Amino acid sequence: EQPWTDLRRAGLAEAPRVRVLGAVLRALLPALATFEREGFPAFVDDWSRFDALAGRPVRVHTGARVEEGIAMGIDSGGGLRVRHADGERVHHAGEVSVRVAA
Protein backbone atom coordinates (compact mmCIF):
# COMPACT_ATOMS: atom_id res chain seq x y z
CA GLU A 1 0.00 0.00 0.00
CA GLN A 2 3.02 2.32 0.26
CA PRO A 3 4.49 4.09 -2.78
CA TRP A 4 7.68 2.64 -4.21
CA THR A 5 9.93 2.93 -7.20
CA ASP A 6 12.65 0.98 -8.95
CA LEU A 7 15.76 1.64 -11.03
CA ARG A 8 13.82 1.49 -14.31
CA ARG A 9 11.51 4.34 -13.24
CA ALA A 10 14.55 6.35 -12.14
CA GLY A 11 16.09 5.89 -15.59
CA LEU A 12 18.84 3.60 -14.28
CA ALA A 13 17.57 0.22 -15.45
CA GLU A 14 20.57 -0.32 -17.71
CA ALA A 15 23.17 0.45 -15.03
CA PRO A 16 25.08 -2.67 -14.01
CA ARG A 17 24.40 -3.71 -10.43
CA VAL A 18 28.06 -3.34 -9.49
CA ARG A 19 28.00 0.34 -10.60
CA VAL A 20 24.84 0.99 -8.58
CA LEU A 21 26.39 -0.70 -5.55
CA GLY A 22 29.60 1.30 -6.00
CA ALA A 23 27.66 4.59 -6.10
CA VAL A 24 25.73 3.66 -2.96
CA LEU A 25 28.90 2.69 -1.10
CA ARG A 26 30.75 5.87 -2.15
CA ALA A 27 27.94 7.89 -0.54
CA LEU A 28 27.31 5.61 2.43
CA LEU A 29 30.81 4.86 3.74
CA PRO A 30 31.78 8.51 4.43
CA ALA A 31 28.39 9.04 6.09
CA LEU A 32 28.97 6.02 8.33
CA ALA A 33 32.39 7.37 9.33
CA THR A 34 30.80 10.74 10.17
CA PHE A 35 28.08 9.01 12.18
CA GLU A 36 30.70 7.03 14.11
CA ARG A 37 32.61 10.24 14.99
CA GLU A 38 29.72 12.66 15.57
CA GLY A 39 26.53 10.64 15.95
CA PHE A 40 23.12 11.51 14.57
CA PRO A 41 23.24 15.27 15.35
CA ALA A 42 25.62 15.65 12.38
CA PHE A 43 22.74 14.63 10.08
CA VAL A 44 19.78 16.53 11.58
CA ASP A 45 20.05 19.54 9.25
CA ASP A 46 20.31 17.38 6.12
CA TRP A 47 17.46 15.17 7.30
CA SER A 48 15.28 18.21 7.90
CA ARG A 49 15.89 19.52 4.37
CA PHE A 50 14.62 16.27 2.85
CA ASP A 51 11.93 15.42 5.43
CA ALA A 52 8.86 14.53 3.35
CA LEU A 53 6.61 14.24 6.42
CA ALA A 54 7.36 17.57 8.15
CA GLY A 55 4.19 19.64 8.49
CA ARG A 56 1.97 16.88 7.12
CA PRO A 57 -0.84 15.01 8.85
CA VAL A 58 0.26 11.53 9.96
CA ARG A 59 -1.13 8.52 11.76
CA VAL A 60 1.16 7.03 14.40
CA HIS A 61 0.61 3.33 15.06
CA THR A 62 1.79 2.28 18.53
CA GLY A 63 0.76 -1.28 19.13
CA ALA A 64 -3.03 -1.40 18.94
CA ARG A 65 -3.41 2.39 19.25
CA VAL A 66 -3.58 4.74 16.29
CA GLU A 67 -3.14 8.46 16.91
CA GLU A 68 -3.32 11.29 14.41
CA GLY A 69 -1.20 14.41 14.47
CA ILE A 70 1.10 16.67 12.48
CA ALA A 71 4.70 15.58 11.88
CA MET A 72 7.03 18.28 13.20
CA GLY A 73 10.38 16.88 12.08
CA ILE A 74 12.89 15.05 14.23
CA ASP A 75 14.78 15.81 17.40
CA SER A 76 18.57 15.60 17.81
CA GLY A 77 18.27 11.94 18.81
CA GLY A 78 16.34 11.03 15.67
CA GLY A 79 12.93 10.74 17.34
CA LEU A 80 9.89 11.75 15.30
CA ARG A 81 8.22 14.85 16.77
CA VAL A 82 4.43 14.79 16.36
CA ARG A 83 1.98 17.45 17.45
CA HIS A 84 -1.07 15.60 18.77
CA ALA A 85 -4.30 17.15 20.07
CA ASP A 86 -2.90 16.94 23.61
CA GLY A 87 0.53 18.39 22.74
CA GLU A 88 3.79 17.42 21.08
CA ARG A 89 5.34 14.02 21.74
CA VAL A 90 8.47 12.33 20.39
CA HIS A 91 8.16 8.83 18.94
CA HIS A 92 11.17 6.55 18.42
CA ALA A 93 11.86 3.82 15.86
CA GLY A 94 10.72 0.40 16.92
CA GLU A 95 7.73 1.90 18.71
CA VAL A 96 5.81 3.45 15.86
CA SER A 97 4.78 3.04 12.27
CA VAL A 98 3.98 6.24 10.38
CA ARG A 99 1.71 6.64 7.37
CA VAL A 100 0.74 9.88 5.71
CA ALA A 101 -2.92 10.47 6.58
CA ALA A 102 -5.32 10.41 3.67
PDB file of C-alpha atoms in Angstrom:
ATOM      1  CA  GLU A   1       0.000   0.000   0.000  1.00  0.00           C
ATOM      2  CA  GLN A   2       3.025   2.316   0.260  1.00  0.00           C
ATOM      3  CA  PRO A   3       4.486   4.094  -2.783  1.00  0.00           C
ATOM      4  CA  TRP A   4       7.682   2.642  -4.207  1.00  0.00           C
ATOM      5  CA  THR A   5       9.934   2.927  -7.203  1.00  0.00           C
ATOM      6  CA  ASP A   6      12.645   0.984  -8.953  1.00  0.00           C
ATOM      7  CA  LEU A   7      15.757   1.638 -11.032  1.00  0.00           C
ATOM      8  CA  ARG A   8      13.819   1.493 -14.315  1.00  0.00           C
ATOM      9  CA  ARG A   9      11.507   4.340 -13.240  1.00  0.00           C
ATOM     10  CA  ALA A  10      14.552   6.345 -12.139  1.00  0.00           C
ATOM     11  CA  GLY A  11      16.095   5.893 -15.592  1.00  0.00           C
ATOM     12  CA  LEU A  12      18.838   3.604 -14.280  1.00  0.00           C
ATOM     13  CA  ALA A  13      17.575   0.216 -15.446  1.00  0.00           C
ATOM     14  CA  GLU A  14      20.569  -0.321 -17.714  1.00  0.00           C
ATOM     15  CA  ALA A  15      23.167   0.446 -15.032  1.00  0.00           C
ATOM     16  CA  PRO A  16      25.084  -2.668 -14.010  1.00  0.00           C
ATOM     17  CA  ARG A  17      24.401  -3.711 -10.430  1.00  0.00           C
ATOM     18  CA  VAL A  18      28.055  -3.342  -9.486  1.00  0.00           C
ATOM     19  CA  ARG A  19      27.997   0.340 -10.602  1.00  0.00           C
ATOM     20  CA  VAL A  20      24.835   0.991  -8.584  1.00  0.00           C
ATOM     21  CA  LEU A  21      26.391  -0.695  -5.545  1.00  0.00           C
ATOM     22  CA  GLY A  22      29.602   1.303  -6.000  1.00  0.00           C
ATOM     23  CA  ALA A  23      27.660   4.590  -6.096  1.00  0.00           C
ATOM     24  CA  VAL A  24      25.728   3.656  -2.964  1.00  0.00           C
ATOM     25  CA  LEU A  25      28.896   2.687  -1.095  1.00  0.00           C
ATOM     26  CA  ARG A  26      30.747   5.870  -2.153  1.00  0.00           C
ATOM     27  CA  ALA A  27      27.940   7.886  -0.542  1.00  0.00           C
ATOM     28  CA  LEU A  28      27.305   5.605   2.425  1.00  0.00           C
ATOM     29  CA  LEU A  29      30.813   4.865   3.736  1.00  0.00           C
ATOM     30  CA  PRO A  30      31.784   8.510   4.435  1.00  0.00           C
ATOM     31  CA  ALA A  31      28.385   9.040   6.086  1.00  0.00           C
ATOM     32  CA  LEU A  32      28.966   6.018   8.326  1.00  0.00           C
ATOM     33  CA  ALA A  33      32.386   7.374   9.335  1.00  0.00           C
ATOM     34  CA  THR A  34      30.798  10.739  10.171  1.00  0.00           C
ATOM     35  CA  PHE A  35      28.083   9.005  12.181  1.00  0.00           C
ATOM     36  CA  GLU A  36      30.701   7.031  14.106  1.00  0.00           C
ATOM     37  CA  ARG A  37      32.613  10.239  14.989  1.00  0.00           C
ATOM     38  CA  GLU A  38      29.720  12.662  15.567  1.00  0.00           C
ATOM     39  CA  GLY A  39      26.529  10.644  15.955  1.00  0.00           C
ATOM     40  CA  PHE A  40      23.116  11.512  14.573  1.00  0.00           C
ATOM     41  CA  PRO A  41      23.238  15.267  15.349  1.00  0.00           C
ATOM     42  CA  ALA A  42      25.620  15.649  12.380  1.00  0.00           C
ATOM     43  CA  PHE A  43      22.737  14.628  10.083  1.00  0.00           C
ATOM     44  CA  VAL A  44      19.783  16.530  11.579  1.00  0.00           C
ATOM     45  CA  ASP A  45      20.046  19.538   9.247  1.00  0.00           C
ATOM     46  CA  ASP A  46      20.309  17.376   6.121  1.00  0.00           C
ATOM     47  CA  TRP A  47      17.461  15.169   7.300  1.00  0.00           C
ATOM     48  CA  SER A  48      15.278  18.209   7.897  1.00  0.00           C
ATOM     49  CA  ARG A  49      15.894  19.525   4.368  1.00  0.00           C
ATOM     50  CA  PHE A  50      14.625  16.274   2.854  1.00  0.00           C
ATOM     51  CA  ASP A  51      11.930  15.424   5.432  1.00  0.00           C
ATOM     52  CA  ALA A  52       8.859  14.530   3.349  1.00  0.00           C
ATOM     53  CA  LEU A  53       6.613  14.244   6.420  1.00  0.00           C
ATOM     54  CA  ALA A  54       7.360  17.573   8.147  1.00  0.00           C
ATOM     55  CA  GLY A  55       4.194  19.639   8.485  1.00  0.00           C
ATOM     56  CA  ARG A  56       1.975  16.878   7.123  1.00  0.00           C
ATOM     57  CA  PRO A  57      -0.838  15.005   8.847  1.00  0.00           C
ATOM     58  CA  VAL A  58       0.264  11.528   9.959  1.00  0.00           C
ATOM     59  CA  ARG A  59      -1.126   8.521  11.764  1.00  0.00           C
ATOM     60  CA  VAL A  60       1.158   7.033  14.395  1.00  0.00           C
ATOM     61  CA  HIS A  61       0.613   3.332  15.064  1.00  0.00           C
ATOM     62  CA  THR A  62       1.788   2.283  18.529  1.00  0.00           C
ATOM     63  CA  GLY A  63       0.763  -1.281  19.131  1.00  0.00           C
ATOM     64  CA  ALA A  64      -3.031  -1.404  18.941  1.00  0.00           C
ATOM     65  CA  ARG A  65      -3.405   2.393  19.254  1.00  0.00           C
ATOM     66  CA  VAL A  66      -3.575   4.745  16.288  1.00  0.00           C
ATOM     67  CA  GLU A  67      -3.138   8.464  16.910  1.00  0.00           C
ATOM     68  CA  GLU A  68      -3.324  11.287  14.411  1.00  0.00           C
ATOM     69  CA  GLY A  69      -1.201  14.414  14.475  1.00  0.00           C
ATOM     70  CA  ILE A  70       1.103  16.666  12.480  1.00  0.00           C
ATOM     71  CA  ALA A  71       4.699  15.578  11.877  1.00  0.00           C
ATOM     72  CA  MET A  72       7.030  18.279  13.201  1.00  0.00           C
ATOM     73  CA  GLY A  73      10.375  16.884  12.080  1.00  0.00           C
ATOM     74  CA  ILE A  74      12.889  15.048  14.230  1.00  0.00           C
ATOM     75  CA  ASP A  75      14.781  15.809  17.403  1.00  0.00           C
ATOM     76  CA  SER A  76      18.571  15.599  17.810  1.00  0.00           C
ATOM     77  CA  GLY A  77      18.272  11.944  18.815  1.00  0.00           C
ATOM     78  CA  GLY A  78      16.340  11.025  15.669  1.00  0.00           C
ATOM     79  CA  GLY A  79      12.925  10.743  17.340  1.00  0.00           C
ATOM     80  CA  LEU A  80       9.887  11.754  15.301  1.00  0.00           C
ATOM     81  CA  ARG A  81       8.221  14.847  16.770  1.00  0.00           C
ATOM     82  CA  VAL A  82       4.430  14.786  16.355  1.00  0.00           C
ATOM     83  CA  ARG A  83       1.977  17.453  17.445  1.00  0.00           C
ATOM     84  CA  HIS A  84      -1.069  15.598  18.769  1.00  0.00           C
ATOM     85  CA  ALA A  85      -4.299  17.147  20.067  1.00  0.00           C
ATOM     86  CA  ASP A  86      -2.895  16.943  23.614  1.00  0.00           C
ATOM     87  CA  GLY A  87       0.527  18.394  22.738  1.00  0.00           C
ATOM     88  CA  GLU A  88       3.789  17.419  21.083  1.00  0.00           C
ATOM     89  CA  ARG A  89       5.338  14.017  21.736  1.00  0.00           C
ATOM     90  CA  VAL A  90       8.465  12.326  20.395  1.00  0.00           C
ATOM     91  CA  HIS A  91       8.161   8.826  18.941  1.00  0.00           C
ATOM     92  CA  HIS A  92      11.172   6.548  18.418  1.00  0.00           C
ATOM     93  CA  ALA A  93      11.857   3.821  15.857  1.00  0.00           C
ATOM     94  CA  GLY A  94      10.716   0.401  16.917  1.00  0.00           C
ATOM     95  CA  GLU A  95       7.734   1.897  18.711  1.00  0.00           C
ATOM     96  CA  VAL A  96       5.809   3.454  15.865  1.00  0.00           C
ATOM     97  CA  SER A  97       4.777   3.036  12.272  1.00  0.00           C
ATOM     98  CA  VAL A  98       3.980   6.237  10.379  1.00  0.00           C
ATOM     99  CA  ARG A  99       1.713   6.638   7.369  1.00  0.00           C
ATOM    100  CA  VAL A 100       0.743   9.876   5.706  1.00  0.00           C
ATOM    101  CA  ALA A 101      -2.917  10.474   6.580  1.00  0.00           C
ATOM    102  CA  ALA A 102      -5.322  10.407   3.667  1.00  0.00           C
TER     103      ALA A 102
END
